[in-house]
Coordinates of C-alpha atoms in Angstrom, one line a residue:
X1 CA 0.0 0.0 0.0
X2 CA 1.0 3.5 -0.7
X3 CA 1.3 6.0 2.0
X4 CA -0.5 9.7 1.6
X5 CA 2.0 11.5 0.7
X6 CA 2.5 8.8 -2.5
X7 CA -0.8 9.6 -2.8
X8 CA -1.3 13.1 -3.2
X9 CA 2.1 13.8 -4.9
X10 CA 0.5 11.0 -8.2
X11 CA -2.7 13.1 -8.1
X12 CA -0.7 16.6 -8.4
X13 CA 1.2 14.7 -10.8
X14 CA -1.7 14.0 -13.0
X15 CA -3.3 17.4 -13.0
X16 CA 0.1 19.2 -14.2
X17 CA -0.3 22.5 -12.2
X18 CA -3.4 23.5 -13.5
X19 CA -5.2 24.4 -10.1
X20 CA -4.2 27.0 -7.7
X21 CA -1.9 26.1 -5.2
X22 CA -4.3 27.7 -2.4
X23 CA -8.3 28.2 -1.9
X24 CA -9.4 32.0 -3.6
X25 CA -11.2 32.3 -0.5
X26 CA -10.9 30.9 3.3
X27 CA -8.0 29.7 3.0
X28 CA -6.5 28.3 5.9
X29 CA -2.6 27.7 4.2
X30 CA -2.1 31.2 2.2
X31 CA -1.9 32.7 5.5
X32 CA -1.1 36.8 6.0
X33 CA 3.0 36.5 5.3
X34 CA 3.2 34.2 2.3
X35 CA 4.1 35.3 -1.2
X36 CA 0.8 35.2 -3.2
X37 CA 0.2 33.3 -6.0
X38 CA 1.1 34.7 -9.6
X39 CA -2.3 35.3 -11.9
X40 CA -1.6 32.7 -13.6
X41 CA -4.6 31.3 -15.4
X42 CA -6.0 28.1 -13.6
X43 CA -9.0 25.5 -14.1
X44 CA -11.5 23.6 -12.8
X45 CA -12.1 19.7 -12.1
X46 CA -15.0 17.6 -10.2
X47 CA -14.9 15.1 -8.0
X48 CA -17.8 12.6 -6.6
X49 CA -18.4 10.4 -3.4
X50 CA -19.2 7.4 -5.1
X51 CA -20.2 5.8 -8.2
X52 CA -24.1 6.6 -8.0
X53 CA -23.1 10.0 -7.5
X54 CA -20.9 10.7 -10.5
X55 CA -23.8 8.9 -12.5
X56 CA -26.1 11.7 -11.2
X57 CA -23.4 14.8 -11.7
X58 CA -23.5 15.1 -7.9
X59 CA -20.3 16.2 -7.7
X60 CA -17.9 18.6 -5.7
X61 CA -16.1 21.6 -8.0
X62 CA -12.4 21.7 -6.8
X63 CA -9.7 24.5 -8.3
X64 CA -6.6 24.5 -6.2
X65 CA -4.7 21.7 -4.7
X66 CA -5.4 22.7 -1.1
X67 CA -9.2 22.1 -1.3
X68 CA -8.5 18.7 -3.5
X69 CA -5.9 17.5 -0.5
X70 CA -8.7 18.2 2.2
X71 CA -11.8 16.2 0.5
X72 CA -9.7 13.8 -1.9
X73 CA -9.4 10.5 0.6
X74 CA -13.7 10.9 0.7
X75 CA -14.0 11.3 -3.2
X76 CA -14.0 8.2 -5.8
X77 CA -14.0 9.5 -9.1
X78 CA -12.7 13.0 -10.9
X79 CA -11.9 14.0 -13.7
X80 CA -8.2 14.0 -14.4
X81 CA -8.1 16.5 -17.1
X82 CA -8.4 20.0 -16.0
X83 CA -11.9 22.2 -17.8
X84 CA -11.8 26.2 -18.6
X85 CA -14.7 26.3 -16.0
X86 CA -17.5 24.0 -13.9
X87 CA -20.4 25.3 -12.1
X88 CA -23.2 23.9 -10.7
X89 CA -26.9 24.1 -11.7
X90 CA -29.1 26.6 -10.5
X91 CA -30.3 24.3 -7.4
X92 CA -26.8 23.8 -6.9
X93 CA -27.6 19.8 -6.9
X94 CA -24.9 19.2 -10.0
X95 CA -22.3 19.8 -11.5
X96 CA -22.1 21.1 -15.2
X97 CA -19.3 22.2 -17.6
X98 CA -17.7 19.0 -17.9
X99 CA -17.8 18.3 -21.7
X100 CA -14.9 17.8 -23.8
X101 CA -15.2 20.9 -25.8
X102 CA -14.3 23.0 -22.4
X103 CA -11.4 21.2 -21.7
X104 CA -8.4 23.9 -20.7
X105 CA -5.7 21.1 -21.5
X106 CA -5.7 17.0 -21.4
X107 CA -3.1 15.5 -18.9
X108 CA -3.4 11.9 -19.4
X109 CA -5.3 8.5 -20.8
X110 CA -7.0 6.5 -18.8
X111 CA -7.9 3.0 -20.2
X112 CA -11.0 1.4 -18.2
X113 CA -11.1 -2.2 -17.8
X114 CA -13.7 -4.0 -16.4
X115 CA -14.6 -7.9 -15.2
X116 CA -18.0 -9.3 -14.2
X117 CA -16.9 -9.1 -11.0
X118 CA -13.5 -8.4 -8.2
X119 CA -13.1 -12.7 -7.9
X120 CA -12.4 -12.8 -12.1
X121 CA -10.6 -8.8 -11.9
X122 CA -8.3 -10.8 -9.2
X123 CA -8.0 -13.8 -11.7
X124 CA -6.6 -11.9 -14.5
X125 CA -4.2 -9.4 -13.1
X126 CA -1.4 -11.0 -14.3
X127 CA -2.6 -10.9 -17.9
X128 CA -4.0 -7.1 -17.2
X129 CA 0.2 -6.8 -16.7
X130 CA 1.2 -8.2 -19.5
X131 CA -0.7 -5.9 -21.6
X132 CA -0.7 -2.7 -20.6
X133 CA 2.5 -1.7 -22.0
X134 CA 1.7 -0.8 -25.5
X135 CA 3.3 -1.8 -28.3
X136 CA 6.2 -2.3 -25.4
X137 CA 6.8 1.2 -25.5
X138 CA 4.5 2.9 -23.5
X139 CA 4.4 2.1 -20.2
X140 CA 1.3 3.0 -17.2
X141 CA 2.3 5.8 -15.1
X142 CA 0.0 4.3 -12.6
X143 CA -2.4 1.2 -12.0
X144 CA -5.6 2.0 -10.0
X145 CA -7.7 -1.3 -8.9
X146 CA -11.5 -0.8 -9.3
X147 CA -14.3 -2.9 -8.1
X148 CA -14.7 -5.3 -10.9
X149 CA -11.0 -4.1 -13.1
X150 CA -8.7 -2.0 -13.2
X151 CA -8.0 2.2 -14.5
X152 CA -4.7 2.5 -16.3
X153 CA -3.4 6.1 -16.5
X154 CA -1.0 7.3 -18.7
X155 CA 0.1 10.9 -18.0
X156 CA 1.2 12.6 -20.0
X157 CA 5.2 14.6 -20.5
X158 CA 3.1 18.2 -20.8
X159 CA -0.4 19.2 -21.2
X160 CA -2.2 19.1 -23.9
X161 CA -3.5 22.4 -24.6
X162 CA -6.8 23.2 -26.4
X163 CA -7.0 26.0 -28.7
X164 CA -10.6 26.6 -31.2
X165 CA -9.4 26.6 -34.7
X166 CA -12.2 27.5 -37.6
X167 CA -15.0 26.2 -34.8
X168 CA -13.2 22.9 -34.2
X169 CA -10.9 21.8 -31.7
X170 CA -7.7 19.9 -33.6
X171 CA -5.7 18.9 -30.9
X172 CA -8.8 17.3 -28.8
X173 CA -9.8 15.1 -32.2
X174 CA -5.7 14.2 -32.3
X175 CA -6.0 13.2 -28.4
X176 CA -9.5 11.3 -29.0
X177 CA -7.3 9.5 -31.6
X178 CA -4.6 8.1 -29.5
X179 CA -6.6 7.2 -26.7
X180 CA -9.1 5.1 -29.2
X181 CA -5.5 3.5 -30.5
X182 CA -4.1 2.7 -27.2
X183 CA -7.3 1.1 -26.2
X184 CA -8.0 -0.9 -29.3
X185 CA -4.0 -2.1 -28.6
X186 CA -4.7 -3.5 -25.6
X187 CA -8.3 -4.6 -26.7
X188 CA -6.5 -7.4 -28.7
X189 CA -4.7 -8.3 -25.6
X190 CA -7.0 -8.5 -23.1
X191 CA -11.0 -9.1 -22.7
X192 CA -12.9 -6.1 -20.3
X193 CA -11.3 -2.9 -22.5
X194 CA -14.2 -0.3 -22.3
X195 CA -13.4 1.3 -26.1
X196 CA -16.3 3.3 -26.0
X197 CA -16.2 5.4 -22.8
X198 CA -15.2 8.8 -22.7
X199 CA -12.2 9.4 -23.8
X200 CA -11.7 12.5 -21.1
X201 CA -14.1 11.8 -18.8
X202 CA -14.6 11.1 -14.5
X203 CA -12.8 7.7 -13.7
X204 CA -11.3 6.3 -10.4
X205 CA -9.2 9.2 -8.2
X206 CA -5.8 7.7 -7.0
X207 CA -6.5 6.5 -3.1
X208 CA -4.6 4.4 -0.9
X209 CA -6.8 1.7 -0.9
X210 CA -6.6 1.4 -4.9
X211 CA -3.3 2.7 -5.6
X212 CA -1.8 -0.8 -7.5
X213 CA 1.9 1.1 -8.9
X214 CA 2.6 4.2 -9.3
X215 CA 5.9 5.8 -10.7
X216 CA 6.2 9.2 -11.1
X217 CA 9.1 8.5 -14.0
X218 CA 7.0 6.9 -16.2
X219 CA 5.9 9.7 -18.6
X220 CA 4.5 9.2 -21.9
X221 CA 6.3 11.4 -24.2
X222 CA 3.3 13.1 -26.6
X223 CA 5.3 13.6 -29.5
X224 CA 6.2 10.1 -29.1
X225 CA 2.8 8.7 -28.8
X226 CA 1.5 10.9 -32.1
X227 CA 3.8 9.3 -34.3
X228 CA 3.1 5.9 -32.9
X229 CA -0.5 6.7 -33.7
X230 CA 0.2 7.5 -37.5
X231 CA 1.9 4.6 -37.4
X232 CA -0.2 2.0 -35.6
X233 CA -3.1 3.8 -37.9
X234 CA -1.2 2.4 -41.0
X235 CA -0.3 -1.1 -40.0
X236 CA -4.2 -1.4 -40.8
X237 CA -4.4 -1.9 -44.0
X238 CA -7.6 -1.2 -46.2
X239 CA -8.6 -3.2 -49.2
X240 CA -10.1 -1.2 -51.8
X241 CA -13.6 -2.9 -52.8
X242 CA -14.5 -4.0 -55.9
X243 CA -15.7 -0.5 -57.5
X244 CA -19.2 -2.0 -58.8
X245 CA -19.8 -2.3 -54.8
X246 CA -18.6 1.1 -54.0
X247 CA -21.2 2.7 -51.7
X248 CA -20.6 6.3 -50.5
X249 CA -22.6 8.3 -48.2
X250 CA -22.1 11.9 -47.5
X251 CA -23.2 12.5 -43.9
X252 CA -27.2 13.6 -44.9
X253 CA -27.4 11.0 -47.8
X254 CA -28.6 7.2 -46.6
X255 CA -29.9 6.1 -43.2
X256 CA -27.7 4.1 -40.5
X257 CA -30.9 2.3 -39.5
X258 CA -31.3 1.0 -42.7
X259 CA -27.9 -0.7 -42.7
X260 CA -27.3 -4.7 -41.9
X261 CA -25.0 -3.5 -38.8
X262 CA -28.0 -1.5 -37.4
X263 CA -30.6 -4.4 -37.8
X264 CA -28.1 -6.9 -36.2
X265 CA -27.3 -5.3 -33.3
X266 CA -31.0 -4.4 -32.9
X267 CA -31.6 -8.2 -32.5
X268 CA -28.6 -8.6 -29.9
X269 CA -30.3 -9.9 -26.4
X270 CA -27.0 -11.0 -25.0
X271 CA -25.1 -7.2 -24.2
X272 CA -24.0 -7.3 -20.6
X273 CA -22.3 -5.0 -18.7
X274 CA -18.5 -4.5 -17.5
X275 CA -17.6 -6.5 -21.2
X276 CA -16.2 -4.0 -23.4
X277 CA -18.3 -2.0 -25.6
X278 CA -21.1 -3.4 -23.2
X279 CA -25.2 -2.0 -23.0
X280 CA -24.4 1.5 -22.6
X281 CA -22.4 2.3 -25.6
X282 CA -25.2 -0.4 -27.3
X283 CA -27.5 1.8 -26.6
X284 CA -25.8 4.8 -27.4
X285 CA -24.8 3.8 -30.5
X286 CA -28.1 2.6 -31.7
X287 CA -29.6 6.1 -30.5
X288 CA -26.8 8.1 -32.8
X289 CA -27.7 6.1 -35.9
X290 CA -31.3 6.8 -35.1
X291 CA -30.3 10.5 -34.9
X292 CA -28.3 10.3 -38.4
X293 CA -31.5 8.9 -39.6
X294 CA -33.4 12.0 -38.6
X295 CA -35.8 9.3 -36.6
X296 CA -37.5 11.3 -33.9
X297 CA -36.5 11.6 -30.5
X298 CA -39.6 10.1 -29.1
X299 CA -39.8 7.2 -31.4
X300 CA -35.7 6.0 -30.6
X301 CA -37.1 6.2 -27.0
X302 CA -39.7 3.5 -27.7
X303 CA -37.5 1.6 -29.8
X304 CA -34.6 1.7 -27.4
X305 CA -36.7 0.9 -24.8
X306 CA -38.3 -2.5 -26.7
X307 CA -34.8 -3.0 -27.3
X308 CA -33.6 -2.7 -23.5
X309 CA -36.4 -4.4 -22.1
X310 CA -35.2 -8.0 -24.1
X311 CA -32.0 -7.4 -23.4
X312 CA -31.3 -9.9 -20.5
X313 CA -29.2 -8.0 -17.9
X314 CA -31.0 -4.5 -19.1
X315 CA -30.2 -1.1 -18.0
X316 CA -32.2 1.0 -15.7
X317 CA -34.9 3.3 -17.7
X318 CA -33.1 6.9 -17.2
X319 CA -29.5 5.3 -18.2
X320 CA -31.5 4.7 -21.9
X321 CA -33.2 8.1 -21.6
X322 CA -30.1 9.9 -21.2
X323 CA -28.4 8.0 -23.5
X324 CA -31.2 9.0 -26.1
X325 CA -30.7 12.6 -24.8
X326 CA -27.0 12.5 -25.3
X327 CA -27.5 11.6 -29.0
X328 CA -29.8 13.9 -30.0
X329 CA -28.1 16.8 -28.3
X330 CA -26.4 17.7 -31.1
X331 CA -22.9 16.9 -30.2
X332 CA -22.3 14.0 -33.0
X333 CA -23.3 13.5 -36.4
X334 CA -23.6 9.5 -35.9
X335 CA -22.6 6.4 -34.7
X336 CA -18.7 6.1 -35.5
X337 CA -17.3 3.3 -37.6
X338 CA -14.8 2.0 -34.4
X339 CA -17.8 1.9 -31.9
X340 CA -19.7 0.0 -34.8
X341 CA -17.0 -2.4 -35.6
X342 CA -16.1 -2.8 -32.0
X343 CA -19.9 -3.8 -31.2
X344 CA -19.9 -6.4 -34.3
X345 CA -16.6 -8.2 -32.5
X346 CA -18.3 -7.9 -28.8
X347 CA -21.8 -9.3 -30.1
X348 CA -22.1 -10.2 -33.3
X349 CA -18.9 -12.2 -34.5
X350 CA -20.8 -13.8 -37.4
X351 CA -21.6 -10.7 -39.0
X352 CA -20.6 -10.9 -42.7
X353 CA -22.3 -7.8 -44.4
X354 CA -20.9 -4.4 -44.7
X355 CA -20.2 -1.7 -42.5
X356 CA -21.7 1.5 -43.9
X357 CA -21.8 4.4 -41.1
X358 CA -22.4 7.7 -43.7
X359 CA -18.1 8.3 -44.7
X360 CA -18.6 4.8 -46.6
X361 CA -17.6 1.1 -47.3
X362 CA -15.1 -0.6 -45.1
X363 CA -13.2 -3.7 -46.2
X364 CA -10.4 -5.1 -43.8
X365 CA -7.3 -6.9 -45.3
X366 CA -7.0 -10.8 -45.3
X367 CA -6.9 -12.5 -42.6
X368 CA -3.2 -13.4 -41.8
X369 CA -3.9 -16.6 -42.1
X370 CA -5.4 -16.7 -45.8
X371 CA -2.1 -15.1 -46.7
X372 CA 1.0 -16.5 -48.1
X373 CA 3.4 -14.2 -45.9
X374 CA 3.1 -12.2 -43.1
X375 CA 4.1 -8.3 -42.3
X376 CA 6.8 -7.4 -41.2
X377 CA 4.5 -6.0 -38.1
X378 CA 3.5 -8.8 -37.9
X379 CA 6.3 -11.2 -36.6
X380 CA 7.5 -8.3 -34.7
X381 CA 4.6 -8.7 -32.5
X382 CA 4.7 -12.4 -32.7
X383 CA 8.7 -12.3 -31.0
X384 CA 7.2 -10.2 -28.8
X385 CA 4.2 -11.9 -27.1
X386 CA 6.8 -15.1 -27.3
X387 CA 9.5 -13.7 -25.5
X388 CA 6.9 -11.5 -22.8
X389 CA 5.2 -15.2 -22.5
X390 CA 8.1 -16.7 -22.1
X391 CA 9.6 -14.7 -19.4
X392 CA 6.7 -14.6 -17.4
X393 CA 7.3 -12.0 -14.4
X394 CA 11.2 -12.4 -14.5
X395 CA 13.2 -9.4 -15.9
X396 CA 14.9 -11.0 -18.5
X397 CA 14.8 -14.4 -20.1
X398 CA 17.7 -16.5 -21.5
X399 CA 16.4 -18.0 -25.2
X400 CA 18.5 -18.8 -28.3
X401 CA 17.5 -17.4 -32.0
X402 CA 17.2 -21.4 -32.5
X403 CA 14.4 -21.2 -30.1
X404 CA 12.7 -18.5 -31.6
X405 CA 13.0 -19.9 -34.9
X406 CA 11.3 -23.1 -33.8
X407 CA 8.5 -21.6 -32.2
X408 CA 7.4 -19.0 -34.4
X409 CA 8.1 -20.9 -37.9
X410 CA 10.1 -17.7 -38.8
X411 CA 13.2 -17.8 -41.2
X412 CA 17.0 -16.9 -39.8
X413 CA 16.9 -13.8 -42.1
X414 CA 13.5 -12.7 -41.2
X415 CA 13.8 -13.1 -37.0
X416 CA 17.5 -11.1 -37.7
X417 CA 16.0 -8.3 -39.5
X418 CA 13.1 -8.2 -36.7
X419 CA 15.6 -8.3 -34.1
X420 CA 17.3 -5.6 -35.0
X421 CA 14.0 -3.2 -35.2
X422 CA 13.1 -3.9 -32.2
X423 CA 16.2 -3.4 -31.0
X424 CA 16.4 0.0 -33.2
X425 CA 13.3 1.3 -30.9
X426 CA 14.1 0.0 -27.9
X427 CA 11.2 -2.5 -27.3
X428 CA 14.0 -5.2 -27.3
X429 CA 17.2 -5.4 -25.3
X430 CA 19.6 -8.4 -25.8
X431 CA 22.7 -9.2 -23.6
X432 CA 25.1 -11.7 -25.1
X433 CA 26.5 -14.1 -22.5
X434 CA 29.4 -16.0 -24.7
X435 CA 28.4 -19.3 -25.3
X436 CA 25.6 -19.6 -23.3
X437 CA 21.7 -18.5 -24.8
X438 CA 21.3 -14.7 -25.1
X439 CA 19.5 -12.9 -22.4
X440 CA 16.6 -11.1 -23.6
X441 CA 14.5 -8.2 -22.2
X442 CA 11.0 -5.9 -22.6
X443 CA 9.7 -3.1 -21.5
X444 CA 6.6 -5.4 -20.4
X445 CA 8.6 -7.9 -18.8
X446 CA 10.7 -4.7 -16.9
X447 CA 7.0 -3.4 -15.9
X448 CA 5.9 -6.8 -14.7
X449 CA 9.2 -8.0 -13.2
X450 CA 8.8 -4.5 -10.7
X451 CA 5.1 -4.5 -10.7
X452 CA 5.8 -7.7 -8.9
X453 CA 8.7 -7.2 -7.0
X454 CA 7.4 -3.3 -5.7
X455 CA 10.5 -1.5 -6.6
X456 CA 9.9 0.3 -9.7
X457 CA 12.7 2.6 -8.5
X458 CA 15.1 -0.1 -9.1
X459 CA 18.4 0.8 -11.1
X460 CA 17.0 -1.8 -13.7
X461 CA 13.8 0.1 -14.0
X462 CA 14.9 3.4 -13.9
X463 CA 18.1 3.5 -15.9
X464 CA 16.5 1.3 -18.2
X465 CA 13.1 2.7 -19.5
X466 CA 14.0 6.5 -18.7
X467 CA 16.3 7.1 -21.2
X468 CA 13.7 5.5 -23.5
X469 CA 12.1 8.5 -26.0
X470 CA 10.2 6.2 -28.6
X471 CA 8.8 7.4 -31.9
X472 CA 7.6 6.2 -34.6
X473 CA 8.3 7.3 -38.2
X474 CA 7.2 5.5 -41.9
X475 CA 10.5 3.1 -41.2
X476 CA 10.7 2.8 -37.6
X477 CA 11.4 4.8 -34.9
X478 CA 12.7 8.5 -34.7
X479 CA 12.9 12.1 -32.8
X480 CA 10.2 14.3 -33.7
X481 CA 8.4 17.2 -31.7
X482 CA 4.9 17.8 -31.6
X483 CA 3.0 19.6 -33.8
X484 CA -0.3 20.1 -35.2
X485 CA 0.5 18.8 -38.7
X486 CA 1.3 15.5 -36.6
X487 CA -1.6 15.8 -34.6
X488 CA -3.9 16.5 -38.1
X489 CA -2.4 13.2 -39.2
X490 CA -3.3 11.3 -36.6
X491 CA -6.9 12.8 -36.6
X492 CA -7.5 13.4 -40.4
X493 CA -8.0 17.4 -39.8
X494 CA -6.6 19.8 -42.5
X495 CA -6.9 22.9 -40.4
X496 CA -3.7 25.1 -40.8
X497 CA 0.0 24.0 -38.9
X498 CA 0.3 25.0 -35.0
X499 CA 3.0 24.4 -33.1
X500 CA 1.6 22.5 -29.8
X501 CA 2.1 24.7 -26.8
X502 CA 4.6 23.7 -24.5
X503 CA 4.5 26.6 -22.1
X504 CA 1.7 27.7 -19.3
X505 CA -1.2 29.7 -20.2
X506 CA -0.9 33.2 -19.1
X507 CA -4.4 35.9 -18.7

């Protein structure tokens, strides 16, 4: 267990400076004496007792870190990213501003996942470990244990800040982009991944009593993780259709609920909850392609309803009405291609038609096992998972390229070249030992081995995976800084070249 201090210094950590130090009024710290705080401009987050009360907006507004130290150890959830503003309704029995378009700066990405329940969350830590270290480059800043899973934060080296460009909000789609990457990464590794949650949202609030690891060294580097989203976004490959079979929609042409994905999922009665995209985001994304298909609000009520009612672990009737409210608000245009796609592999495996969502018709690539060779990607990630398995919660692991070869099936030339990338980006380290089998070692295996052990300030840890500043480039990996461009690529804007902010607000 972590003591307080621990504590309070990962959630100061998270929130990067962006509340006052001291309360604007009745302050019992800034006392008569003390140098006053510089106007610096600050922001606002929430924070709620309990689960029942975040669903409700019941919340607390906090904007320095001597009001968040004196209620934090009562308070579940927050909201780790810092708003412009939040007030509270006119009875003063909620809290409101927190929507993603008055976010003041993002500090981190918190990936949810959930279990049916603590016994099978308990179960399945070990593989949780194993594959939270993305692409074996981008390791948790800190593990938070909830009551059925597990909230993995990864904070980030600065801020995100968000500037309005033209009406739209670039570097929020670029962040929305990465975290849906990181998520759909460890998706394939583990069941429980919550894709479809709020990206920037309320989620667990560090605490003793659910503090799992926590190293204030492990930074993800934001110029790293762009360019490891433009190039995690092309190792998907997209097969052009036949163009007899072409279908294009512009966003007010065609109907969603006319579409084979909308009529299957309509039909699903098995969506539980805690599994992924589970009944909320079901809902939710049935309600947006209602929307789209300029189907009253009234009448996606009724339908949802008929739809929750046969479900066979339902929701409670407001959950569906606000989910209906939520979509119609005006907010989103539709449901999104990944939440559809993601709901198709959750509940609907055997679906076999096409995927139409209003942008048009999405074909994935061959499976890998209709093919006659593999990507290069490919047996990079198959090494990987072999030598993470492999070495289990140890450090380091002693295997021979002969081994290798005979596991995988992979040629001498091939597993050299791929040894060498991985050992290019630093995902693989090697230690010849003479004669004897080479010692090899991950960045998951580091994480596990000291997840394990409790000393994640270890020389090993430390020396090793600091000096690590990943990025990915159209070959591999190399230094970049962040821009807009590289956030437009990772989020398909065109607005004009920024340079990301790397300095505090002032005014």
């Amino acid at each position: 267990m972590y003591d307080l201090k621990t504590v309070q210094t990962a959630q100061k950590l998270v929130l990067h400076d962006s509340l006052h130090t001291y309360k604007v009024k009745n302050s019992r710290s800034n006392i008569a004496g003390q140098v006053m705080e510089t106007p610096t401009k600050k922001g606002a987050i929430a924070l709620f007792s309990s689960k029942d009360s975040m669903q409700k907006a019941h919340g607390v507004v906090v904007t320095s870190f001597e009001a968040l130290d004196a209620i934090a150890d009562r308070m579940t959830h927050w909201t780790p990213n810092t708003f412009n503003w939040l007030g509270y309704t006119q009875n003063r029995s909620s809290v409101r501003g927190h929507r993603e378009n008055n976010l003041a700066q993002i500090n981190s990405l918190v990936v949810d996942i959930d279990f049916a329940d603590a016994q099978e969350r308990d179960a399945r830590e070990q593989e949780v470990l194993g594959a939270v270290t993305v692409a074996d480059l981008f390791i948790p800043t800190m593990i938070l244990r909830t009551t059925k899973g597990f909230h993995i934060y990864y904070v980030f080296d600065q801020p995100m800040f968000l500037r309005k460009t033209r009406g739209q909000f670039p570097v929020l789609k670029a962040a929305q982009k990465m975290s849906s990457f990181v998520r759909q990464w460890i998706q394939k590794r583990v069941a429980g991944v919550d894709v479809g949650c709020n990206n920037f949202g309320i989620f667990r609030i560090p605490r003793q009593d659910n503090l799992v690891f926590f190293d204030a060294h492990m930074l993800v580097q934001v110029s790293a993780l762009m360019k490891w989203s433009q190039y995690y976004a092309a190792q998907v490959p997209v097969t052009k259709p036949d163009k007899r079979q072409v279908i294009s929609l512009a966003p007010d042409e065609g109907r969603q609920v006319d579409q084979a994905w909308f009529k299957a999922l309509l039909k699903v009665t098995t969506v539980k909850s805690g599994q992924g995209l589970a009944r909320h985001n079901t809902v939710l994304t049935l309600a947006l392609a209602m929307y789209q298909s300029k189907i009253s609000q009234q009448r996606a009520r009724d339908v949802l309803d008929v739809f929750n009612s046969n479900l066979h672990d339902p929701l409670v009737d407001r959950e569906v009405v606000q989910c209906v409210r939520d979509a119609y608000s005006g907010d989103y245009r539709g449901a999104a291609l990944s939440y559809v796609q993601g709901l198709l592999d959750q509940w609907v495996p055997n679906f076999s038609g096409k995927v139409v969502v209003g942008i048009g018709w999405h074909k994935f690539a061959k499976p890998r096992a209709e093919r006659q060779y593999s990507h290069a990607n490919e047996w990079r990630n198959d090494v990987l998972a072999l030598i993470n398995r492999m070495g289990g919660s140890a450090a380091s692991v002693a295997m021979s390229t002969r081994q290798i070869q005979d596991e995988l099936g992979i040629s001498p030339a091939s597993l050299n070249r791929v040894m060498k990338q991985l050992q290019a980006t630093s995902q693989l380290k090697r230690v010849q030992r003479g004669n004897q089998p080479t010692l090899l070692t991950t960045v998951t295996m580091l994480f596990k081995s000291a997840m394990v052990s409790r000393q994640a300030q270890s020389q090993a840890w430390t020396g090793y995976l600091t000096t690590l500043v990943p990025t990915v480039g159209p070959n591999g990996y190399e230094p970049t800084v962040g821009t807009l461009t590289e956030m437009q690529a990772v989020s398909g804007d065109s607005a004009p070249p920024w340079v990301m902010e790397t300095r505090r607000r002032t005014g």
